[in-house]
mmCIF file of C-alpha atoms in Angstrom:
data_model
loop_
_atom_site.group_PDB
_atom_site.id
_atom_site.type_symbol
_atom_site.label_atom_id
_atom_site.label_comp_id
_atom_site.label_asym_id
_atom_site.label_seq_id
_atom_site.Cartn_x
_atom_site.Cartn_y
_atom_site.Cartn_z
ATOM 1 C CA MET A 1154 28.342 -50.629 13.798
ATOM 2 C CA ALA A 1155 28.345 -48.843 10.621
ATOM 3 C CA ASN A 1156 26.437 -46.534 12.620
ATOM 4 C CA ARG A 1157 27.422 -46.452 15.767
ATOM 5 C CA THR A 1158 29.642 -42.945 17.424
ATOM 6 C CA ASP A 1159 33.541 -43.975 17.832
ATOM 7 C CA PRO A 1160 34.855 -44.786 21.251
ATOM 8 C CA LEU A 1161 37.121 -42.733 21.854
ATOM 9 C CA ALA A 1162 34.228 -39.252 20.588
ATOM 10 C CA LYS A 1163 33.888 -36.767 22.712
ATOM 11 C CA ASN A 1164 30.401 -36.064 24.503
ATOM 12 C CA ILE A 1165 29.604 -32.607 22.873
ATOM 13 C CA ARG A 1166 27.079 -30.698 25.327
ATOM 14 C CA GLY A 1167 26.333 -33.794 27.406
ATOM 15 C CA THR A 1168 25.147 -36.171 25.697
ATOM 16 C CA ASN A 1169 26.705 -38.601 22.290
ATOM 17 C CA PRO A 1170 27.429 -35.950 18.961
ATOM 18 C CA GLN A 1171 25.110 -38.229 16.873
ATOM 19 C CA ASN A 1172 22.272 -37.005 18.896
ATOM 20 C CA LEU A 1173 22.777 -33.239 17.880
ATOM 21 C CA VAL A 1174 20.208 -34.345 14.444
ATOM 22 C CA GLU A 1175 17.022 -35.610 15.414
ATOM 23 C CA LYS A 1176 16.210 -39.300 14.975
ATOM 24 C CA ILE A 1177 13.796 -39.029 12.221
ATOM 25 C CA VAL A 1178 16.334 -37.644 9.932
ATOM 26 C CA ARG A 1179 18.961 -39.511 11.523
ATOM 27 C CA SER A 1180 16.742 -42.386 10.349
ATOM 28 C CA LYS A 1181 16.586 -41.021 7.086
ATOM 29 C CA VAL A 1182 20.036 -41.061 6.753
ATOM 30 C CA TYR A 1183 21.213 -44.704 7.581
ATOM 31 C CA GLN A 1184 18.470 -44.872 5.413
ATOM 32 C CA HIS A 1185 19.504 -43.797 2.443
ATOM 33 C CA THR A 1186 21.596 -45.228 -0.601
ATOM 34 C CA TYR A 1187 23.983 -42.251 -0.266
ATOM 35 C CA TRP A 1188 25.489 -42.941 3.615
ATOM 36 C CA LYS A 1189 24.942 -46.788 2.908
ATOM 37 C CA GLU A 1190 27.325 -46.527 0.223
ATOM 38 C CA GLN A 1191 29.749 -43.387 -0.106
ATOM 39 C CA CYS A 1192 29.721 -42.952 3.517
ATOM 40 C CA PHE A 1193 31.519 -45.852 4.459
ATOM 41 C CA GLY A 1194 34.570 -45.672 6.036
ATOM 42 C CA LEU A 1195 35.582 -42.284 5.717
ATOM 43 C CA THR A 1196 37.931 -40.889 7.731
ATOM 44 C CA ALA A 1197 39.108 -37.596 8.408
ATOM 45 C CA GLU A 1198 40.822 -37.534 5.401
ATOM 46 C CA THR A 1199 39.035 -39.276 2.886
ATOM 47 C CA LEU A 1200 36.220 -37.012 4.097
ATOM 48 C CA VAL A 1201 37.332 -34.162 2.212
ATOM 49 C CA ASP A 1202 37.148 -35.611 -0.318
ATOM 50 C CA LYS A 1203 33.339 -36.011 -0.539
ATOM 51 C CA ALA A 1204 33.210 -32.875 1.043
ATOM 52 C CA MET A 1205 34.656 -30.911 -2.818
ATOM 53 C CA GLU A 1206 32.616 -32.811 -4.189
ATOM 54 C CA LEU A 1207 28.986 -30.954 -3.275
ATOM 55 C CA ASP A 1208 27.242 -28.633 -5.211
ATOM 56 C CA HIS A 1209 23.972 -27.799 -3.038
ATOM 57 C CA VAL A 1210 23.126 -27.480 0.207
ATOM 58 C CA GLY A 1211 19.849 -28.160 2.049
ATOM 59 C CA GLY A 1212 17.695 -30.975 4.100
ATOM 60 C CA THR A 1213 15.518 -33.333 3.695
ATOM 61 C CA TYR A 1214 13.389 -32.964 0.902
ATOM 62 C CA GLY A 1215 10.551 -34.895 -1.341
ATOM 63 C CA GLY A 1216 7.050 -36.411 0.359
ATOM 64 C CA ASN A 1217 10.109 -39.350 1.429
ATOM 65 C CA ARG A 1218 11.873 -37.292 3.592
ATOM 66 C CA LYS A 1219 15.383 -37.869 1.605
ATOM 67 C CA PRO A 1220 18.196 -36.644 3.356
ATOM 68 C CA THR A 1221 20.042 -34.282 1.321
ATOM 69 C CA PRO A 1222 24.515 -35.514 0.795
ATOM 70 C CA PHE A 1223 24.989 -33.022 3.172
ATOM 71 C CA VAL A 1224 22.922 -33.274 5.423
ATOM 72 C CA CYS A 1225 24.652 -37.216 4.866
ATOM 73 C CA LEU A 1226 28.098 -35.562 5.693
ATOM 74 C CA VAL A 1227 27.176 -33.774 8.208
ATOM 75 C CA LEU A 1228 25.684 -36.527 10.204
ATOM 76 C CA LYS A 1229 29.253 -38.351 9.469
ATOM 77 C CA MET A 1230 31.088 -35.461 11.406
ATOM 78 C CA LEU A 1231 29.111 -35.859 14.322
ATOM 79 C CA GLN A 1232 30.172 -39.824 14.018
ATOM 80 C CA ILE A 1233 34.102 -39.986 13.555
ATOM 81 C CA GLN A 1234 34.422 -36.705 15.194
ATOM 82 C CA PRO A 1235 37.708 -34.779 12.959
ATOM 83 C CA GLU A 1236 39.955 -32.423 15.502
ATOM 84 C CA LYS A 1237 39.145 -29.084 16.072
ATOM 85 C CA ASP A 1238 42.289 -27.444 13.375
ATOM 86 C CA ILE A 1239 40.255 -29.941 11.096
ATOM 87 C CA VAL A 1240 37.920 -27.787 10.827
ATOM 88 C CA VAL A 1241 38.966 -24.807 11.497
ATOM 89 C CA GLU A 1242 40.890 -25.668 7.420
ATOM 90 C CA PHE A 1243 37.130 -26.825 6.073
ATOM 91 C CA ILE A 1244 36.360 -22.791 7.330
ATOM 92 C CA LYS A 1245 39.366 -21.243 6.087
ATOM 93 C CA ASN A 1246 39.467 -22.472 2.581
ATOM 94 C CA GLU A 1247 38.300 -19.973 0.182
ATOM 95 C CA ASP A 1248 38.649 -22.255 -3.326
ATOM 96 C CA TYR A 1249 35.266 -24.424 -2.244
ATOM 97 C CA LYS A 1250 32.660 -22.165 -1.183
ATOM 98 C CA TYR A 1251 30.413 -25.381 0.509
ATOM 99 C CA VAL A 1252 33.719 -27.425 2.232
ATOM 100 C CA ARG A 1253 33.961 -23.631 3.853
ATOM 101 C CA ILE A 1254 30.043 -24.417 4.850
ATOM 102 C CA LEU A 1255 30.148 -28.115 5.427
ATOM 103 C CA GLY A 1256 33.272 -27.279 8.189
ATOM 104 C CA ALA A 1257 30.835 -24.017 9.809
ATOM 105 C CA PHE A 1258 28.217 -25.507 10.231
ATOM 106 C CA TYR A 1259 29.626 -28.059 12.307
ATOM 107 C CA LEU A 1260 31.576 -25.978 14.260
ATOM 108 C CA ARG A 1261 27.578 -23.636 15.456
ATOM 109 C CA LEU A 1262 26.593 -27.623 16.502
ATOM 110 C CA THR A 1263 29.899 -29.476 18.535
ATOM 111 C CA GLY A 1264 31.582 -25.456 19.809
ATOM 112 C CA THR A 1265 31.555 -22.858 22.165
ATOM 113 C CA ASP A 1266 29.908 -20.210 21.748
ATOM 114 C CA THR A 1267 33.348 -17.841 21.513
ATOM 115 C CA ASP A 1268 34.251 -20.556 19.428
ATOM 116 C CA VAL A 1269 31.660 -20.072 16.832
ATOM 117 C CA TYR A 1270 31.215 -16.319 17.160
ATOM 118 C CA LEU A 1271 35.113 -16.102 16.198
ATOM 119 C CA TYR A 1272 34.792 -17.752 13.610
ATOM 120 C CA LEU A 1273 31.451 -17.773 11.444
ATOM 121 C CA GLU A 1274 31.598 -13.921 11.923
ATOM 122 C CA PRO A 1275 34.198 -13.269 9.178
ATOM 123 C CA LEU A 1276 32.199 -15.480 6.994
ATOM 124 C CA TYR A 1277 30.335 -13.016 7.011
ATOM 125 C CA ASN A 1278 31.610 -10.450 3.761
ATOM 126 C CA ASP A 1279 31.909 -13.811 1.583
ATOM 127 C CA TYR A 1280 29.188 -12.800 -0.526
ATOM 128 C CA ARG A 1281 28.872 -16.009 -2.967
ATOM 129 C CA LYS A 1282 26.550 -18.365 -4.109
ATOM 130 C CA LEU A 1283 24.889 -21.961 -2.914
ATOM 131 C CA ARG A 1284 21.843 -23.910 -4.018
ATOM 132 C CA MET A 1285 20.220 -24.171 -1.721
ATOM 133 C CA LYS A 1286 17.320 -26.927 -1.947
ATOM 134 C CA ASN A 1287 14.486 -26.973 -0.886
ATOM 135 C CA GLN A 1288 11.940 -28.825 0.993
ATOM 136 C CA ASP A 1289 10.104 -29.702 -2.424
ATOM 137 C CA GLY A 1290 12.909 -30.268 -3.887
ATOM 138 C CA HIS A 1291 13.533 -27.694 -6.004
ATOM 139 C CA PHE A 1292 16.236 -25.108 -5.603
ATOM 140 C CA SER A 1293 16.905 -21.885 -4.913
ATOM 141 C CA LEU A 1294 19.751 -19.362 -4.490
ATOM 142 C CA THR A 1295 21.235 -17.877 -1.735
ATOM 143 C CA HIS A 1296 24.214 -16.457 -0.879
ATOM 144 C CA VAL A 1297 27.402 -17.859 1.844
ATOM 145 C CA ASP A 1298 26.945 -14.835 4.062
ATOM 146 C CA GLU A 1299 23.099 -15.671 4.911
ATOM 147 C CA PHE A 1300 23.555 -18.621 5.422
ATOM 148 C CA ILE A 1301 25.664 -17.687 7.864
ATOM 149 C CA ASP A 1302 23.322 -14.887 9.242
ATOM 150 C CA ASP A 1303 20.984 -17.954 9.630
ATOM 151 C CA LEU A 1304 23.448 -19.738 11.989
ATOM 152 C CA LEU A 1305 23.901 -18.035 13.958
ATOM 153 C CA THR A 1306 19.989 -16.545 13.937
ATOM 154 C CA LYS A 1307 17.808 -18.406 13.975
ATOM 155 C CA ASP A 1308 17.382 -22.199 15.200
ATOM 156 C CA TYR A 1309 16.687 -24.642 12.405
ATOM 157 C CA SER A 1310 18.916 -24.737 9.709
ATOM 158 C CA CYS A 1311 18.254 -27.440 6.872
ATOM 159 C CA ASP A 1312 16.117 -29.724 9.829
ATOM 160 C CA ILE A 1313 18.187 -29.697 11.793
ATOM 161 C CA ALA A 1314 17.478 -27.988 15.264
ATOM 162 C CA MET A 1315 20.598 -25.214 16.151
ATOM 163 C CA PRO A 1316 21.631 -25.486 19.923
ATOM 164 C CA ARG A 1317 21.245 -22.017 22.171
ATOM 165 C CA ILE A 1318 24.059 -20.131 21.865
ATOM 166 C CA LYS A 1319 24.892 -16.733 24.676
ATOM 167 C CA LYS A 1320 23.951 -12.888 22.778
ATOM 168 C CA ARG A 1321 27.050 -11.273 21.228
ATOM 169 C CA TRP A 1322 26.890 -8.737 23.849
ATOM 170 C CA ASN A 1323 26.706 -10.633 26.517
ATOM 171 C CA LEU A 1324 30.067 -11.859 25.700
ATOM 172 C CA GLU A 1325 31.528 -8.760 25.136
ATOM 173 C CA ASN A 1326 29.925 -7.997 28.950
ATOM 174 C CA ILE A 1327 31.768 -11.036 30.666
ATOM 175 C CA GLY A 1328 34.679 -9.781 28.429
ATOM 176 C CA THR A 1329 35.095 -12.970 26.604
ATOM 177 C CA LEU A 1330 34.490 -11.017 23.539
ATOM 178 C CA GLU A 1331 35.998 -8.017 21.894
ATOM 179 C CA PRO A 1332 33.428 -5.852 19.656
ATOM 180 C CA ARG A 1333 32.968 -7.591 16.575
ATOM 181 C CA ARG A 1334 34.503 -5.084 13.794
ATOM 182 C CA SER A 1335 33.532 -4.812 10.033
ATOM 183 C CA ALA A 1336 35.338 -4.681 7.234
ATOM 184 C CA LEU A 1337 34.132 -1.748 5.563
ATOM 185 C CA GLU A 1338 34.323 -0.372 9.452
ATOM 186 C CA ASP A 1339 37.516 1.286 7.562
ATOM 187 C CA ASP A 1340 35.785 2.996 4.272
ATOM 188 C CA PHE A 1341 33.454 4.914 6.971
ATOM 189 C CA GLU A 1342 36.255 6.179 8.765
ATOM 190 C CA GLU A 1343 37.877 7.616 5.204
ATOM 191 C CA GLU A 1344 34.201 8.949 4.727
ATOM 192 C CA GLU A 1345 33.477 10.010 7.023
ATOM 193 C CA GLU A 1346 37.284 11.774 6.957
ATOM 194 C CA LYS A 1347 35.966 13.804 3.854
ATOM 195 C CA GLU A 1348 32.542 14.682 4.997
ATOM 196 C CA GLU A 1349 33.662 16.581 7.719
ATOM 197 C CA ASP A 1350 36.891 18.230 5.314
ATOM 198 C CA GLU A 1351 33.696 19.244 2.793
ATOM 199 C CA MET A 1352 32.273 20.279 5.857
ATOM 200 C CA GLU A 1353 34.595 22.968 6.990
ATOM 201 C CA VAL A 1354 35.703 24.153 3.451
ATOM 202 C CA ASP A 1355 31.464 24.771 2.857
ATOM 203 C CA ASP A 1356 32.066 26.470 6.320
ATOM 204 C CA GLU A 1357 34.518 28.670 5.503
ATOM 205 C CA ARG A 1358 32.793 29.488 2.236
ATOM 206 C CA GLU A 1359 29.865 30.534 3.503
ATOM 207 C CA LYS A 1360 31.963 32.785 5.964
ATOM 208 C CA ASP A 1361 33.861 33.972 3.065
ATOM 209 C CA TYR A 1362 30.737 35.081 0.892
ATOM 210 C CA ARG A 1363 28.740 36.221 3.399
ATOM 211 C CA GLY A 1364 31.700 38.936 4.660
ATOM 212 C CA ARG A 1365 32.044 40.326 1.101
ATOM 213 C CA SER A 1366 28.278 40.118 0.306
ATOM 214 C CA PRO A 1367 27.411 42.926 -1.902
ATOM 215 C CA VAL A 1368 24.315 43.885 -0.388
ATOM 216 C CA ARG A 1369 26.908 44.402 2.423
ATOM 217 C CA ASP A 1370 29.117 46.120 1.088
ATOM 218 C CA ARG A 1371 26.491 48.431 -0.351
ATOM 219 C CA ASP A 1372 25.304 49.226 2.838
ATOM 220 C CA ARG A 1373 28.019 49.990 4.862
ATOM 221 C CA LYS A 1374 29.092 52.023 1.814
ATOM 222 C CA HIS A 1375 26.015 54.247 2.561
ATOM 223 C CA ASP A 1376 26.015 54.093 6.963
ATOM 224 C CA SER A 1377 29.549 55.130 6.380
ATOM 225 C CA HIS A 1378 29.295 58.245 5.311
ATOM 226 C CA ARG A 1379 27.379 58.178 8.885
ATOM 227 C CA TYR A 1380 29.074 57.731 11.723
ATOM 228 C CA ARG A 1381 31.929 59.578 10.631
ATOM 229 C CA GLY A 1382 32.901 62.261 11.772
ATOM 230 C CA PRO A 1383 34.595 66.080 9.990
ATOM 231 C CA GLU A 1384 37.535 65.173 10.766
ATOM 232 C CA GLN A 1385 37.073 61.638 9.161
ATOM 233 C CA LEU A 1386 35.107 62.695 6.351
ATOM 234 C CA PRO A 1387 37.269 63.564 3.421
ATOM 235 C CA LYS A 1388 38.527 66.376 1.991
ATOM 236 C CA GLU A 1389 35.710 66.151 -1.317
ATOM 237 C CA ASN A 1390 33.041 65.241 1.089
ATOM 238 C CA TYR A 1391 32.959 68.208 3.956
ATOM 239 C CA ASP A 1392 33.978 70.740 1.953
ATOM 240 C CA ASP A 1393 30.673 69.166 -0.372
ATOM 241 C CA PRO A 1394 27.299 69.326 1.494
ATOM 242 C CA THR A 1395 25.384 67.664 -1.085
ATOM 243 C CA ARG A 1396 27.340 64.634 -1.764
ATOM 244 C CA GLU A 1397 26.063 63.833 1.903
ATOM 245 C CA LYS A 1398 22.736 64.626 0.660
ATOM 246 C CA ASP A 1399 22.583 62.613 -2.628
ATOM 247 C CA TYR A 1400 24.407 59.578 -1.051
ATOM 248 C CA ASP A 1401 20.689 59.998 1.214
ATOM 249 C CA ARG A 1402 18.737 60.169 -0.986
ATOM 250 C CA ASP A 1403 20.207 57.433 -3.138
ATOM 251 C CA TYR A 1404 20.448 54.369 0.374
ATOM 252 C CA ASP A 1405 16.812 56.314 1.281
ATOM 253 C CA ARG A 1406 15.404 55.626 -2.960
ATOM 254 C CA ASP A 1407 17.171 51.741 -3.042
ATOM 255 C CA ARG A 1408 15.476 51.481 0.716
ATOM 256 C CA GLY A 1409 11.359 52.031 0.061
ATOM 257 C CA ARG A 1410 12.311 50.038 -3.962
ATOM 258 C CA GLY A 1411 13.552 47.396 -1.921
ATOM 259 C CA ARG A 1412 10.246 47.758 1.017
ATOM 260 C CA ASP A 1413 7.546 48.641 -2.716
ATOM 261 C CA ARG A 1414 8.624 44.840 -3.922
ATOM 262 C CA ASP A 1415 8.026 43.345 -0.279
ATOM 263 C CA ARG A 1416 4.924 44.721 0.289
ATOM 264 C CA ASP A 1417 4.088 44.077 -3.771
ATOM 265 C CA ARG A 1418 5.914 39.943 -3.420
ATOM 266 C CA ASP A 1419 3.380 39.514 -0.459
ATOM 267 C CA ARG A 1420 -0.834 41.547 -2.262
ATOM 268 C CA ASP A 1421 0.398 39.857 -4.943
ATOM 269 C CA TRP A 1422 0.067 35.934 -2.609
ATOM 270 C CA ASP A 1423 -2.769 37.350 -0.825
ATOM 271 C CA TYR A 1424 -4.745 37.311 -3.982
ATOM 272 C CA ARG A 1425 -3.631 34.606 -5.210
ATOM 273 C CA ASP A 1426 -4.735 32.622 -2.250
ATOM 274 C CA ARG A 1427 -7.997 35.385 -1.926
ATOM 275 C CA ASP A 1428 -8.461 33.747 -5.993
ATOM 276 C CA ARG A 1429 -7.982 30.429 -4.638
ATOM 277 C CA ASP A 1430 -10.549 30.047 -1.736
ATOM 278 C CA ARG A 1431 -12.827 32.027 -4.379
ATOM 279 C CA HIS A 1432 -12.208 29.629 -6.544
ATOM 280 C CA ARG A 1433 -12.709 26.564 -3.810
ATOM 281 C CA ILE A 1434 -15.568 28.584 -2.697
ATOM 282 C CA ARG A 1435 -17.880 28.208 -6.055
ATOM 283 C CA ASP A 1436 -16.424 25.046 -6.663
ATOM 284 C CA ASP A 1437 -18.447 24.122 -4.142
ATOM 285 C CA LYS A 1438 -21.464 25.980 -4.222
ATOM 286 C CA ASP A 1439 -21.875 25.097 -8.325
ATOM 287 C CA TYR A 1440 -21.357 21.423 -6.814
ATOM 288 C CA GLY A 1441 -24.525 21.020 -4.001
ATOM 289 C CA ARG A 1442 -26.450 23.270 -5.785
ATOM 290 C CA GLU A 1443 -25.650 20.361 -9.097
ATOM 291 C CA ARG A 1444 -26.518 17.962 -6.449
ATOM 292 C CA GLU A 1445 -30.044 19.392 -5.297
ATOM 293 C CA ARG A 1446 -30.957 19.575 -8.744
ATOM 294 C CA GLU A 1447 -29.989 16.194 -9.665
ATOM 295 C CA GLY A 1448 -32.554 15.539 -6.097
ATOM 296 C CA ARG A 1449 -35.699 17.137 -7.119
ATOM 297 C CA GLU A 1450 -34.967 15.903 -10.739
ATOM 298 C CA ARG A 1451 -34.840 12.637 -9.673
ATOM 299 C CA ASP A 1452 -38.413 13.573 -6.673
ATOM 300 C CA ARG A 1453 -40.241 14.709 -9.661
ATOM 301 C CA ARG A 1454 -39.137 10.742 -12.498
ATOM 302 C CA ASP A 1455 -41.066 9.754 -9.478
ATOM 303 C CA ARG A 1456 -43.703 11.023 -8.821
ATOM 304 C CA ASP A 1457 -44.882 11.338 -12.504
ATOM 305 C CA ARG A 1458 -44.060 7.544 -12.154
ATOM 306 C CA GLY A 1459 -46.129 6.367 -9.202
ATOM 307 C CA TRP A 1460 -49.364 9.524 -11.441
ATOM 308 C CA ARG A 1461 -49.331 7.595 -14.435
ATOM 309 C CA ARG A 1462 -49.685 4.237 -12.967
ATOM 310 C CA SER A 1463 -52.409 5.671 -10.975
ATOM 311 C CA HIS A 1464 -53.479 6.640 -13.504
ATOM 312 C CA SER A 1465 -53.364 3.622 -15.345
ATOM 313 C CA ARG A 1466 -55.218 1.675 -12.425
ATOM 314 C CA SER A 1467 -57.911 4.500 -12.825
ATOM 315 C CA ARG A 1468 -58.798 4.143 -16.748
ATOM 316 C CA SER A 1469 -58.451 -0.063 -16.071
ATOM 317 C CA ARG A 1470 -61.015 0.337 -13.209
ATOM 318 C CA SER A 1471 -63.421 2.436 -15.507
ATOM 319 C CA ARG A 1472 -63.683 0.766 -18.599
ATOM 320 C CA ASP A 1473 -64.030 -2.455 -15.842
ATOM 321 C CA ARG A 1474 -66.572 -0.708 -14.769
ATOM 322 C CA LYS A 1475 -68.091 -0.372 -17.674
ATOM 323 C CA GLU A 1476 -68.186 -3.732 -19.015
ATOM 324 C CA ARG A 1477 -70.157 -5.401 -15.952
ATOM 325 C CA ASP A 1478 -72.722 -1.943 -16.479
ATOM 326 C CA GLU A 1479 -72.981 -2.844 -20.529
ATOM 327 C CA ASP A 1480 -73.282 -6.788 -19.242
ATOM 328 C CA HIS A 1481 -75.636 -6.097 -16.631
ATOM 329 C CA ARG A 1482 -78.024 -3.663 -19.220
ATOM 330 C CA LYS A 1483 -77.769 -6.285 -22.098
ATOM 331 C CA ARG A 1484 -78.906 -8.825 -19.556
ATOM 332 C CA HIS A 1485 -82.211 -6.795 -17.607
ATOM 333 C CA ALA A 1486 -82.931 -5.348 -21.191
ATOM 334 C CA ARG A 1487 -83.995 -9.582 -22.753
ATOM 335 C CA SER A 1488 -87.856 -10.586 -21.906
ATOM 336 C CA PRO A 1489 -88.165 -12.521 -18.998
ATOM 337 C CA SER A 1490 -90.455 -14.712 -20.466
ATOM 338 C CA PRO A 1491 -92.443 -15.376 -23.970
ATOM 339 C CA ARG A 1492 -94.642 -14.224 -25.738
ATOM 340 C CA ARG A 1493 -97.192 -15.702 -26.178
ATOM 341 C CA HIS A 1494 -99.309 -16.145 -30.108
ATOM 342 C CA GLY A 1495 -103.392 -14.321 -29.849
ATOM 343 C CA ASP A 1496 -102.253 -11.617 -26.622
ATOM 344 C CA ASP A 1497 -102.238 -8.825 -29.210
ATOM 345 C CA ASP A 1498 -102.928 -6.219 -27.550
ATOM 346 C CA GLY A 1499 -101.159 -7.269 -24.235
ATOM 347 C CA GLY A 1500 -97.621 -6.670 -26.542
ATOM 348 C CA ALA A 1501 -98.292 -2.659 -27.554
ATOM 349 C CA PRO A 1502 -97.855 -1.234 -23.920
ATOM 350 C CA GLU A 1503 -94.819 -3.348 -24.008
ATOM 351 C CA LYS A 1504 -94.056 -1.961 -27.202
ATOM 352 C CA SER A 1505 -94.013 1.745 -26.070
ATOM 353 C CA LYS A 1506 -92.838 1.083 -22.898
ATOM 354 C CA LYS A 1507 -89.739 0.034 -24.872
ATOM 355 C CA LYS A 1508 -89.516 3.093 -27.371
ATOM 356 C CA LYS A 1509 -90.216 5.121 -23.272
ATOM 357 C CA GLU A 1510 -86.553 2.996 -22.680
ATOM 358 C CA LYS A 1511 -85.227 3.693 -25.312
ATOM 359 C CA LYS A 1512 -85.965 7.785 -25.444
ATOM 360 C CA GLU A 1513 -84.766 7.987 -22.129
ATOM 361 C CA LYS A 1514 -81.327 6.073 -22.277
ATOM 362 C CA LYS A 1515 -80.745 8.323 -25.603
ATOM 363 C CA ASP A 1516 -81.605 11.080 -23.445
ATOM 364 C CA ASP A 1517 -79.286 10.075 -19.834
ATOM 365 C CA GLY A 1518 -76.088 11.019 -22.289
ATOM 366 C CA THR A 1519 -75.029 6.803 -20.517
ATOM 367 C CA ASP A 1520 -74.431 5.350 -25.011
ATOM 368 C CA HIS A 1521 -71.660 7.977 -25.554
ATOM 369 C CA PRO A 1522 -69.250 6.976 -27.610
ATOM 370 C CA ASP A 1523 -66.676 8.468 -25.390
ATOM 371 C CA PRO A 1524 -66.752 5.833 -22.296
ATOM 372 C CA GLU A 1525 -65.642 8.752 -19.357
ATOM 373 C CA ILE A 1526 -68.412 11.151 -20.372
ATOM 374 C CA ALA A 1527 -70.404 8.432 -20.259
ATOM 375 C CA GLU A 1528 -69.833 7.012 -17.139
ATOM 376 C CA ALA A 1529 -70.316 10.417 -15.835
ATOM 377 C CA ASN A 1530 -72.874 10.958 -18.159
ATOM 378 C CA LYS A 1531 -74.605 7.677 -15.766
ATOM 379 C CA LEU A 1532 -73.041 9.167 -11.829
ATOM 380 C CA ARG A 1533 -75.380 12.518 -12.766
ATOM 381 C CA ALA A 1534 -78.351 10.935 -13.820
ATOM 382 C CA LYS A 1535 -77.994 9.011 -10.810
ATOM 383 C CA LEU A 1536 -77.971 12.362 -9.597
ATOM 384 C CA GLY A 1537 -80.443 13.673 -10.889
ATOM 385 C CA LEU A 1538 -78.465 15.957 -13.014
ATOM 386 C CA LYS A 1539 -78.896 16.746 -15.968
ATOM 387 C CA PRO A 1540 -75.653 14.532 -18.658
ATOM 388 C CA LEU A 1541 -73.242 16.386 -19.864
ATOM 389 C CA ARG A 1542 -73.161 16.842 -24.381
ATOM 390 C CA VAL A 1543 -70.188 17.176 -25.586
#
């Protein structure tokens, strides 16, 4: 019984007013203790006291999606369906901002398109702060005008889907709604009038300044005697022909100085541009030379590194070859069979052969202390050339 809609309530948008809130949110509200304890038996008159106790707005929050007291009171208003005059008084209440927000939210759900724009747009001029409870349970700061803008422009607010309304310009074209007049429009008009007045004053000053330009006065003064006839010239100028020549000379000298000054200024600018281009080209050339120099040094380092590696490999190969030759020589230098006792005749020729081999080895130069020279002498001996003597 406590969750049923008032039997005297009218259908809104063709359905039960409580159905404007989704079933999941509605069931969460019905199970909440605030709904059971504080919202039971409320009427349109006693609802005001509960609305005055609000200190924040929001939808559902937390892991269990608990509803806020604001959503509970919105559902209670949909259940009892207060009269339109009471809702308008809620919106016009300037002392309690949360009461105003509650009335605006209810009117956005149940009101017609014209009433929504008519009663909610004036709240754009309310800049007071509001506490908004987010879905994670933390509070954030917002303002009344921002909340009203969300109601008029967004599809969801406080986890409740907003009914669709027509665009304002469509209602203006139909004639059901007058064009919106901003509260700052009067101030803008005053500022525009002031700017126009200032522009007129500036134009007048520019005209006066142009009319009183000293350069024009000087030119006009220099050129005035040229267009006068003899009867218009002063008597002293007419009687003294040298005075006219002096005027012409001074005027031509001033004009020549002005031309020379302009020519010098243009020449200075040309020199500066030419110097700037020259320095830029020189910097580009220097940068290119540095890059080429770095590339050459890098190639030289790589080449030296490769030569050292190949040289070390060749030296290691020659050393290994020398060791193998020495081992082979030592192995073949020994007698293949031991000597017998009593073979004196056979021992003498063997000794003479060994002495000859030693002499030949000494003559070949293969026993040189330098391994490279010894290796070279071996090759020369194989080719039949004389050994190196170093």
